[in-house]
C-alpha atoms as one frame of an Amber mdcrd trajectory, in Angstrom:
protein
  -0.148   0.033  -0.020   1.290   3.549  -0.788   1.972   6.384   1.439  -1.162
   8.508   2.135  -0.477  12.325   1.829  -1.659  14.553   4.543  -2.009  18.313
   4.716  -2.849  20.301   7.749  -5.707  22.571   7.088  -6.251  24.027  10.411
  -3.016  25.363  12.009  -2.214  28.318  14.070   0.986  30.305  14.305   2.680
  32.752  16.263   0.565  35.356  14.534  -2.607  33.919  16.259  -2.429  36.335
  19.213  -2.380  34.602  22.648  -3.395  31.230  20.818  -0.474  30.123  18.580
   3.024  28.825  19.500   4.255  27.645  16.020   7.065  29.894  14.655   6.763
  29.956  10.915  10.434  29.080  10.275  10.264  26.017  12.705   6.965  24.925
  11.329   8.523  24.750   7.818  11.426  22.467   8.927   8.753  20.268  10.849
   6.578  19.957   7.841   9.480  18.799   5.650  10.581  16.466   8.148   7.171
  14.885   8.160   7.288  14.693   4.383   4.258  16.892   3.848   4.368  18.898
   0.682   1.637  21.472   1.498   0.341  23.172   4.774  -2.283  25.752   5.527
  -2.366  28.790   7.886  -5.465  29.675   9.679  -4.480  32.284  12.358  -7.413
  33.420  14.531  -9.112  36.513  13.208  -6.141  37.865  11.144  -3.919  37.741
   8.223  -0.790  39.206   9.953   1.367  36.097   9.073   0.257  35.444   5.595
   3.303  36.834   3.802   5.913  35.609   5.964   4.253  32.087   5.951   3.876
  32.265   2.021   7.571  33.317   1.299   8.946  30.860   3.889   7.103  27.855
   2.815   7.759  28.705  -0.954  11.511  28.796  -0.068  11.368  25.412   1.572
   9.541  23.796  -1.446   6.094  23.513   0.475   2.830  24.575  -0.989   1.453
  27.388   1.244  -2.400  27.499   1.650  -3.412  30.705   2.808  -6.358  30.981
   5.082  -7.781  32.535   8.255 -10.028  31.294  11.125 -12.656  33.968  11.350
 -14.973  34.825  14.291 -18.492  34.948  12.906 -20.822  37.199  14.490 -24.392
  35.896  14.195 -26.256  39.435  14.293 -26.880  41.531  11.239 -25.188  44.607
  13.021 -21.496  44.192  13.302 -21.573  47.191  15.659 -23.710  45.211  18.229
 -21.840  45.285  21.459 -24.500  43.329  23.604 -23.043  39.808  22.968 -19.541
  38.290  22.845 -21.103  35.316  21.321 -19.213  34.206  18.204 -18.514  31.002
  15.989 -15.367  29.848  14.308 -15.115  29.174  10.580 -12.030  28.518   8.553
 -11.797  30.417   5.068  -9.213  29.682   2.535  -7.899  31.706  -0.545  -8.251
  29.567  -3.647  -6.467  32.172  -5.776  -5.349  35.905  -5.659  -9.082  37.069
  -5.623  -9.703  34.981  -2.668  -6.622  36.223  -0.901  -7.832  39.836  -1.421
 -11.222  38.840  -0.021  -9.665  37.439   3.104  -7.663  40.555   3.621 -10.759
  42.532   3.211 -12.713  40.426   5.715  -9.583  40.609   8.150  -9.547  44.342
   7.712 -13.145  45.079   8.307 -13.136  42.584  11.316 -11.067  45.095  13.082
 -12.475  48.328  11.709 -16.097  47.452  12.024 -16.644  44.257  13.926 -14.161
  44.383  16.907 -15.921  43.694  20.180 -13.389  41.582  22.220 -12.552  39.809
  19.076 -12.352  40.863  15.303 -15.770  39.758  14.112 -17.332  39.271  10.642
 -20.881  38.636   9.795 -22.589  37.022   6.667 -23.472  40.473   5.435 -19.790
  41.479   5.169
């Protein structure tokens, strides 16, 4: 039986503020050690590490998958400050348009939806 390839699609780095411990350079080395040819980044509510992740993984010959674990607010009004309730959803960029959309969502989550966490909703 042949080897089964595996790709982590839900991974936090040092850029997941207060949540992630993986340093991107160390992560690239470990991914190579494990024989993986691709890996995703899904930091909590931000895209701060996307460029560092992309360039480091490419340099190591690993396919980088850019994503973000978004905090979803279930109210129509992102400015609502009455509830901290939120849900998590991993979003991934399929191409450059998807990357730009993730950057937009990340930016708006801080500018319009921040309440304890950078939140987005389905209207955004």
